[in-house]
CSV table of C-alpha atoms in Angstrom, one decimal:
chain,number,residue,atom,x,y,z
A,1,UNK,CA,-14.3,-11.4,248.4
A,2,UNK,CA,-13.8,-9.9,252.2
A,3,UNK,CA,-11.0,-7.1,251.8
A,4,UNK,CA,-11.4,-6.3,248.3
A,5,UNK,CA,-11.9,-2.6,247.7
A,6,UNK,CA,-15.8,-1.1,246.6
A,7,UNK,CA,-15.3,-1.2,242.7
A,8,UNK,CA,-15.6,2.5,241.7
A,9,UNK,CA,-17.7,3.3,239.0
A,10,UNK,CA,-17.1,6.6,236.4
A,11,UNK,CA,-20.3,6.7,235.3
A,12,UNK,CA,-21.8,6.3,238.7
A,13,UNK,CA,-19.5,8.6,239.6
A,14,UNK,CA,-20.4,11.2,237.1
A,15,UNK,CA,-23.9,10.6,237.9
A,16,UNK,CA,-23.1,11.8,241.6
A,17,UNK,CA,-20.9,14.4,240.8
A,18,UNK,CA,-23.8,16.3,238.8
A,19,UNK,CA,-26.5,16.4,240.9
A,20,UNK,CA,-27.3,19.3,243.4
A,21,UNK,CA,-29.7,21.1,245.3
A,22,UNK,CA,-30.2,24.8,245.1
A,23,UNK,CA,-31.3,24.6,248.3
A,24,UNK,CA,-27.9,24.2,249.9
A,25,UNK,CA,-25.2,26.4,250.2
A,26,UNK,CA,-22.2,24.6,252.0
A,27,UNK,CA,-20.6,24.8,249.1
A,28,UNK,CA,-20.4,28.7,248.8
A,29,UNK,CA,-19.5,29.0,252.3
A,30,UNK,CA,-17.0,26.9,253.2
A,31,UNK,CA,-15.4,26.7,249.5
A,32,UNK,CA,-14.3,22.9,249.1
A,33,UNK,CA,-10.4,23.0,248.4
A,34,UNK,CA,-8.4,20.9,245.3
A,35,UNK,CA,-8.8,17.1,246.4
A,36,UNK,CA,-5.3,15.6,247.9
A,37,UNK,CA,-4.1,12.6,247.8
A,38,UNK,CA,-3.8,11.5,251.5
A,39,UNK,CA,-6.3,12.1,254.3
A,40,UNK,CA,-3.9,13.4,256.8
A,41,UNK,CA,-2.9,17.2,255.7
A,42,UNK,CA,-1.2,20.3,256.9
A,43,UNK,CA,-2.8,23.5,257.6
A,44,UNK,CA,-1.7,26.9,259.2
A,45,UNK,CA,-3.4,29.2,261.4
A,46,UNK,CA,-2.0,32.5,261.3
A,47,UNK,CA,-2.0,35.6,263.8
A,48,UNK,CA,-3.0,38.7,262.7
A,49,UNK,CA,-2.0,40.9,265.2
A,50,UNK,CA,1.5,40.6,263.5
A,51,UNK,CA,-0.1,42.6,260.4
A,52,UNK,CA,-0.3,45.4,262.4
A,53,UNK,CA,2.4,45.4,265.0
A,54,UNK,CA,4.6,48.7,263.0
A,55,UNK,CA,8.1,47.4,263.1
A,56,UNK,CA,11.2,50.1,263.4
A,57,UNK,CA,11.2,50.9,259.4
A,58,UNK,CA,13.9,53.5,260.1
A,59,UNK,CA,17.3,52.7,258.3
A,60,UNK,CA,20.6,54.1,259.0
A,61,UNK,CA,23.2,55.4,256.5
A,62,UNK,CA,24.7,52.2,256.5
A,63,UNK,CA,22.9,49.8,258.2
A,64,UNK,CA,20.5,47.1,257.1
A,65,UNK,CA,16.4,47.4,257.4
A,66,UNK,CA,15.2,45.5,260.4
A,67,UNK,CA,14.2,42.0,259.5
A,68,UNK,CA,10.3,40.8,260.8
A,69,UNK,CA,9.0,37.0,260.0
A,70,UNK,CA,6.0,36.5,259.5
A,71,UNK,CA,4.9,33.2,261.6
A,72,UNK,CA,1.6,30.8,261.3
A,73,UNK,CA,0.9,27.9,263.7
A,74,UNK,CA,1.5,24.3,261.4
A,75,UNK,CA,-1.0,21.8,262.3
A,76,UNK,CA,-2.3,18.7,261.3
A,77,UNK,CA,-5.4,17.0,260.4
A,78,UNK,CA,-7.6,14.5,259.0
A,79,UNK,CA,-9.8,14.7,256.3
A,80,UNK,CA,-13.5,12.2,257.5
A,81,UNK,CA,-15.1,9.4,255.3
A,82,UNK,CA,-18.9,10.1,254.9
A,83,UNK,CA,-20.8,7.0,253.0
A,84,UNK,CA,-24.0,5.5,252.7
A,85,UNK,CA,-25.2,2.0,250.5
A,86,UNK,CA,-28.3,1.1,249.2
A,87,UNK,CA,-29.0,-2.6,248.4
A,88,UNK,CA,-31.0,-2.6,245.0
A,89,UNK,CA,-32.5,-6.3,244.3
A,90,UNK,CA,-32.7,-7.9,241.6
A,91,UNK,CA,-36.5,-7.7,240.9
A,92,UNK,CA,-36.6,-4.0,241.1
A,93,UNK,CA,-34.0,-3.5,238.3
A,94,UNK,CA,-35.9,-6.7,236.5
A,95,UNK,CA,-39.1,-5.4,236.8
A,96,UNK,CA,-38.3,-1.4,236.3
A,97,UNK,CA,-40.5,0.0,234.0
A,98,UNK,CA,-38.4,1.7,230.7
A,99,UNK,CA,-36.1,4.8,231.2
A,100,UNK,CA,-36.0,4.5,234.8
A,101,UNK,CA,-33.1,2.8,236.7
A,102,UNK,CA,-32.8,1.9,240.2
A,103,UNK,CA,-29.2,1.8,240.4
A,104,UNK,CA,-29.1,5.2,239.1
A,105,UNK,CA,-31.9,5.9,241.6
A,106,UNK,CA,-30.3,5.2,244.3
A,107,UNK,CA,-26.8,7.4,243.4
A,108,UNK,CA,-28.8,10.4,243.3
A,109,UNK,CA,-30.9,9.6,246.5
A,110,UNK,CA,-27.4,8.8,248.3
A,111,UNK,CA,-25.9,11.4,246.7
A,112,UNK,CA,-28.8,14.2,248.5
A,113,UNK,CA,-28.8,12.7,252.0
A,114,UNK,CA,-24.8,12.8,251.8
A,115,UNK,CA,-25.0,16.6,250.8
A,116,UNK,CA,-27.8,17.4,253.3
A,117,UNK,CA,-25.3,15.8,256.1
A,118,UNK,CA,-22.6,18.3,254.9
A,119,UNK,CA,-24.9,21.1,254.7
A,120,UNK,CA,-26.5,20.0,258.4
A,121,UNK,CA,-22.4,19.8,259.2
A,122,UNK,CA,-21.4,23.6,258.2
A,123,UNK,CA,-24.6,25.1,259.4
A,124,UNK,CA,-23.5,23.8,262.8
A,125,UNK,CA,-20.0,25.4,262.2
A,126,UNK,CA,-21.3,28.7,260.9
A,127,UNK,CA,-23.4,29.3,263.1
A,128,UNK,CA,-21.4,28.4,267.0
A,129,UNK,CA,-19.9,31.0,268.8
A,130,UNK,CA,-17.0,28.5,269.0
A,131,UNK,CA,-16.3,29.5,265.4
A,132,UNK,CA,-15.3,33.7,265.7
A,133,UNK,CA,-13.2,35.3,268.2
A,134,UNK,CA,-15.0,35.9,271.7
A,135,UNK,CA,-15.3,39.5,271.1
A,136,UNK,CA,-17.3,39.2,267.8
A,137,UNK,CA,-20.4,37.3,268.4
A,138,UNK,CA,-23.0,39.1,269.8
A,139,UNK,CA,-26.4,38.0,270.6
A,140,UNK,CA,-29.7,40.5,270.4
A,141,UNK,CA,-32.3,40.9,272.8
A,142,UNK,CA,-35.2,42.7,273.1
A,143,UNK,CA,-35.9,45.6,270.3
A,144,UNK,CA,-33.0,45.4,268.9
A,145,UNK,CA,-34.2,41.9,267.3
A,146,UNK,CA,-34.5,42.4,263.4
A,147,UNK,CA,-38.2,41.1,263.9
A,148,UNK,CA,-38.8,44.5,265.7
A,149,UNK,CA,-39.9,47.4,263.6
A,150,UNK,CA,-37.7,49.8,266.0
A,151,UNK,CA,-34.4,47.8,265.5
A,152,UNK,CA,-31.9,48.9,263.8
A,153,UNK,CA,-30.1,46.1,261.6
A,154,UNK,CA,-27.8,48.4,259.4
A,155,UNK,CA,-26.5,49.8,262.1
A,156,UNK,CA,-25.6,46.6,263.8
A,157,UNK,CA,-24.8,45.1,261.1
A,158,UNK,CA,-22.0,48.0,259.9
A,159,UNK,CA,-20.8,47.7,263.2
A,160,UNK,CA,-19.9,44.0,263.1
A,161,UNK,CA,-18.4,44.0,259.6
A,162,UNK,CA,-15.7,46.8,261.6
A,163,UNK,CA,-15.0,44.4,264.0
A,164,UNK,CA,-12.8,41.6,262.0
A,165,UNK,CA,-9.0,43.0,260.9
A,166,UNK,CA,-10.2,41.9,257.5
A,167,UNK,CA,-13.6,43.1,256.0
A,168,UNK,CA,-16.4,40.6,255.6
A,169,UNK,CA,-17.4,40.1,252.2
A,170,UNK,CA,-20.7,37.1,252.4
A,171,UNK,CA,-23.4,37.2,254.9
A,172,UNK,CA,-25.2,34.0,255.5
A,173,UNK,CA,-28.3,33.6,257.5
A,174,UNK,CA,-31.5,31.2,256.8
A,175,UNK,CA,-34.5,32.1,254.8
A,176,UNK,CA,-37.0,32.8,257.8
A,177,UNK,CA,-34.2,35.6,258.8
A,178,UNK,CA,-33.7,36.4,255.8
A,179,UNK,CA,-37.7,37.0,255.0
A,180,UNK,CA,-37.4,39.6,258.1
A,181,UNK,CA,-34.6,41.4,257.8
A,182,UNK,CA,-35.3,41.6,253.4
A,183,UNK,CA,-38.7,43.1,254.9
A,184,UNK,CA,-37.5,45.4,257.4
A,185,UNK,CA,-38.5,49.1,257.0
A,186,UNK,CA,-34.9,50.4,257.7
A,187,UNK,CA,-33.7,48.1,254.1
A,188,UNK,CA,-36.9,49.5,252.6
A,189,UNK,CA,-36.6,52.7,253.2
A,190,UNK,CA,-33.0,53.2,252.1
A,191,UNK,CA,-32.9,51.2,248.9
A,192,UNK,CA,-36.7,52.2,248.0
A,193,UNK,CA,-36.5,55.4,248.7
A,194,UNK,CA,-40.0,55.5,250.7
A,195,UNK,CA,-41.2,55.3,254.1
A,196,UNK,CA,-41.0,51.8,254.4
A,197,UNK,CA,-43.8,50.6,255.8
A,198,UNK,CA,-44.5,48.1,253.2
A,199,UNK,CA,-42.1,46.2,250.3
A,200,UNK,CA,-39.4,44.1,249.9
A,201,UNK,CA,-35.8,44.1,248.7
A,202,UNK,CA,-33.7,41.8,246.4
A,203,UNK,CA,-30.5,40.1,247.5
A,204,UNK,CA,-28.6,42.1,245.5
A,205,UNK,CA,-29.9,45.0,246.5
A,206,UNK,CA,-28.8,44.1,249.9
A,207,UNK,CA,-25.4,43.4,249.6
A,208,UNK,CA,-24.9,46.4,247.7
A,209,UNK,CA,-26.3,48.7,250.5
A,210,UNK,CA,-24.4,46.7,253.8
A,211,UNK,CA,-21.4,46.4,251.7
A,212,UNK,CA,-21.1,43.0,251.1
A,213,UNK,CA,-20.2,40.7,248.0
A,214,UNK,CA,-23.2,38.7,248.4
A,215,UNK,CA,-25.6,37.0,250.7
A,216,UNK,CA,-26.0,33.3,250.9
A,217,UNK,CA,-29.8,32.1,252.2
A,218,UNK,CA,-29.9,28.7,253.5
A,219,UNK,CA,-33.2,27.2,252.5
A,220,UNK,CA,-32.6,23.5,253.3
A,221,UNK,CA,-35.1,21.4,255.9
A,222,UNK,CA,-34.0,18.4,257.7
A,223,UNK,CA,-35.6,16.2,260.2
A,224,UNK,CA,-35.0,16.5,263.6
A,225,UNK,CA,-35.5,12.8,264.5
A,226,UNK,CA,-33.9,9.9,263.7
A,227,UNK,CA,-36.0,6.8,261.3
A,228,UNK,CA,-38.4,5.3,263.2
A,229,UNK,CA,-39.5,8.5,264.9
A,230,UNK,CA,-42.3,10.7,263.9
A,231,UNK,CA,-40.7,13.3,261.6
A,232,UNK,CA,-40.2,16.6,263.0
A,233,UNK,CA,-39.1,19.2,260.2
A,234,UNK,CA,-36.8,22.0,261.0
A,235,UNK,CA,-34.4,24.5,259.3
A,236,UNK,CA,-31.3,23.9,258.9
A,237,UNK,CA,-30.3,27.0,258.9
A,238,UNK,CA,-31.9,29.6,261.4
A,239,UNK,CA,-31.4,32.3,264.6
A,240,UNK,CA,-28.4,33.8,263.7
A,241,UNK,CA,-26.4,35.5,260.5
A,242,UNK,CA,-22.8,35.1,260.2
A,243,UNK,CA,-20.5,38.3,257.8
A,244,UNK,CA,-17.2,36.1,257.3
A,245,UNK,CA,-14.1,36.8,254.9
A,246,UNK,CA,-13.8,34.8,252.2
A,247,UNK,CA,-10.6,34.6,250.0
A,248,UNK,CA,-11.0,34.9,246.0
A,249,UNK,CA,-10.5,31.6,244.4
A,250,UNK,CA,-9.7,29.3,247.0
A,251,UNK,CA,-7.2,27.1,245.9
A,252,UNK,CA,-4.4,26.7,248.8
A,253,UNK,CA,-5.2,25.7,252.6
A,254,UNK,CA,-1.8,28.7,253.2
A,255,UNK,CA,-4.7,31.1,252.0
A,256,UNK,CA,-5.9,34.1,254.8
A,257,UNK,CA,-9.9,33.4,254.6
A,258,UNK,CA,-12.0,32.3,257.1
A,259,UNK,CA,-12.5,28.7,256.6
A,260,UNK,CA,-12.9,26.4,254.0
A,261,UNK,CA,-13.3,22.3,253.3
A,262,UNK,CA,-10.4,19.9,252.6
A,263,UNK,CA,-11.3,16.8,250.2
A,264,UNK,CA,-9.4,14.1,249.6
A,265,UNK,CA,-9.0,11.5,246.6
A,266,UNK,CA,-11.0,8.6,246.4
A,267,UNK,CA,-9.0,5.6,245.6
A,268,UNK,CA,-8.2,5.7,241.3
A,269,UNK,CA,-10.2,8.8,241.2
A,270,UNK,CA,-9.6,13.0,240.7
A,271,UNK,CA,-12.9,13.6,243.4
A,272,UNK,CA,-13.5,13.3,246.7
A,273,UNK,CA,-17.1,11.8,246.2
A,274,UNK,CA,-17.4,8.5,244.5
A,275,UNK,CA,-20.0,6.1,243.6
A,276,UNK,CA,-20.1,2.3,242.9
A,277,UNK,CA,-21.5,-0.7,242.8
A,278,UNK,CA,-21.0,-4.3,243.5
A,279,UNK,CA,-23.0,-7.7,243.2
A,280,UNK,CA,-24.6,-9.0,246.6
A,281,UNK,CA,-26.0,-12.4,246.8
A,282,UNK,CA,-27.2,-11.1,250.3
A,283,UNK,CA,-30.0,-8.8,248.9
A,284,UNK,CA,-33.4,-10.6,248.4
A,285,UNK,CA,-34.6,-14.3,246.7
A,286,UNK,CA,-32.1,-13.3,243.9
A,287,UNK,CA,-29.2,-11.1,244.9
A,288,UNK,CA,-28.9,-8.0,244.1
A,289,UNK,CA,-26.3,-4.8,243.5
A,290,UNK,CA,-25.6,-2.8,246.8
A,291,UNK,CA,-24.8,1.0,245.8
A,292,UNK,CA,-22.3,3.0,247.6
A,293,UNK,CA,-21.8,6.9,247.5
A,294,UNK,CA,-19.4,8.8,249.6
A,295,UNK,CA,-16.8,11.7,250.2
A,296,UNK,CA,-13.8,12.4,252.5
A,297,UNK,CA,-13.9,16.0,253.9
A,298,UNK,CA,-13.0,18.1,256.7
A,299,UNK,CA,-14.8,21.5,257.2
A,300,UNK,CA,-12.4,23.8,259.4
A,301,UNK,CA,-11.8,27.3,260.2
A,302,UNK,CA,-8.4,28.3,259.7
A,303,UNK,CA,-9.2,32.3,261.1
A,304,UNK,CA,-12.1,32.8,263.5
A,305,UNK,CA,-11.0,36.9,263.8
A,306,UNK,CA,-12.4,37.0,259.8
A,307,UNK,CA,-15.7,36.6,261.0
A,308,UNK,CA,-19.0,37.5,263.3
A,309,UNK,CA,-21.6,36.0,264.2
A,310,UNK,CA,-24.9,37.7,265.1
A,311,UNK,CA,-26.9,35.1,267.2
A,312,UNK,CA,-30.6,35.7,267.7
A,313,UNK,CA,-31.2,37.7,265.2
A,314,UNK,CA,-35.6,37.2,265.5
């Protein structure tokens, strides 16, 4: 009937909930938060110029410290419902051949272009100057582009991680930049030990030499065009790297990091994603069972002076 809610299903669900893609890395970069139960929630943005205004500290004989209070901007927002279906007939499931499901099919196939629309989402926030303060984004020209030889990315890349009134602790650029930069005889040469003309070095080995817990490489492609069009397959991530602070276990939205993702509950679920199914006498000859996957998120950046963003980097 009209009105009635999309039956949830646990198993579909679960089905949803375990797939992934190494490819994306939304996830690690804008942590997803506990799921709440409302979509409208509070959030603070807080000033940290009050962390290092020095208050008088001096205290008289007999009179009281000086008080400070510490003060953060309450705001509100509104978690966003993301949701595709995918009408299954009848035949298909009738005529399936054994140990493959179209139902289940079509949770995990939902279930990617959902994720690849999230990770298409924060690539966009990560990488706009609209995200950092004004003074931290800086765009390269010339030979100072990692792609030169000459250029010198430890140096720039030191510099920017000074910038921010808390360190940077992930890096995140795509893999073409990535490729470059892990290639570059200046990363070579100092983790190899040789003249760096030639070689390669690991992630790890990265991080460990600029300073940084660890460096996230986005590897997804997505096309450009909408269906109908002649695919046009691009990066997803790509141009520019981003150094941003990111709090240990993220668990509150009153947490100093530089952004995160708010989730809320599904109706009679603990997620934020969900999968179900219904009957649809709509779908072919016979009817048929429409599938439904979906989340309610919000990506948002709660401090934009926690980050910088290196734009055309090749």
């Amino acid at each position: 009937m009209a009105g009635e809610p999309f039956p949830i299903s646990p198993v579909l669900t679960g089905i949803s909930l375990a797939y992934s893609n190494g490819a994306y890395i939304a996830d690690n970069v804008m942590p997803r938060l506990p799921p709440h139960d409302k979509s409208v929630y509070l959030y603070h943005l807080f000033g940290f110029d009050q962390l290092i205004t020095v208050p008088d500290t001096a205290v008289g004989r007999k009179s009281a410290p000086n008080e400070v209070e510490f003060k953060a901007q309450e705001l509100t927002s509104q978690t966003k419902r993301y949701g595709l279906d995918d009408p299954v007939p009848l035949t298909d499931s009738r005529d399936a051949p054994d140990g493959y499901d179209p139902v289940d099919f079509a949770v995990t196939g939902l279930t990617e272009l959902i994720l690849l629309d999230r990770e298409v989402r924060v690539a966009s926030i990560v990488q706009s100057a609209s995200s950092y303060a004004a003074s931290q984004v800086e765009t390269l020209t010339g030979s100072d582009k990692w792609s030169d030889p000459t250029s010198d990315p430890l140096g720039q890349i030191a510099d920017a991680l000074d910038a921010p009134p808390l360190r940077p602790n992930v890096m995140t650029l795509g893999a073409r930049e990535w490729s470059v930069l892990r290639r570059h005889p200046a990363l070579v040469s100092a983790i190899n030990r040789s003249s760096g003309d030639k070689g390669r070095v690991t992630r790890r080995e990265a991080a460990e030499l600029i300073e940084v817990d660890r460096i996230e490489v986005g590897q997804a492609w997505v096309n450009a065009n909408r269906p109908g069009q002649p695919p046009q397959r691009v990066r997803v991530w790509g141009g520019h790297a981003s150094l941003t602070y990111q709090a240990a276990n993220i668990g509150s939205k009153r947490i100093v990091t530089w952004g995160w993702t708010a989730q809320t509950k599904a109706p009679g679920s603990n997620s934020a994603r969900f999968a179900g199914s219904k009957l649809d006498d709509k779908i072919g000859m016979y009817g048929g069972t429409r599938v439904r996957v979906g989340e309610e998120v919000e990506e948002r950046v709660v401090a934009p002076d926690l980050g910088y963003l290196i734009r055309e980097v090749l």
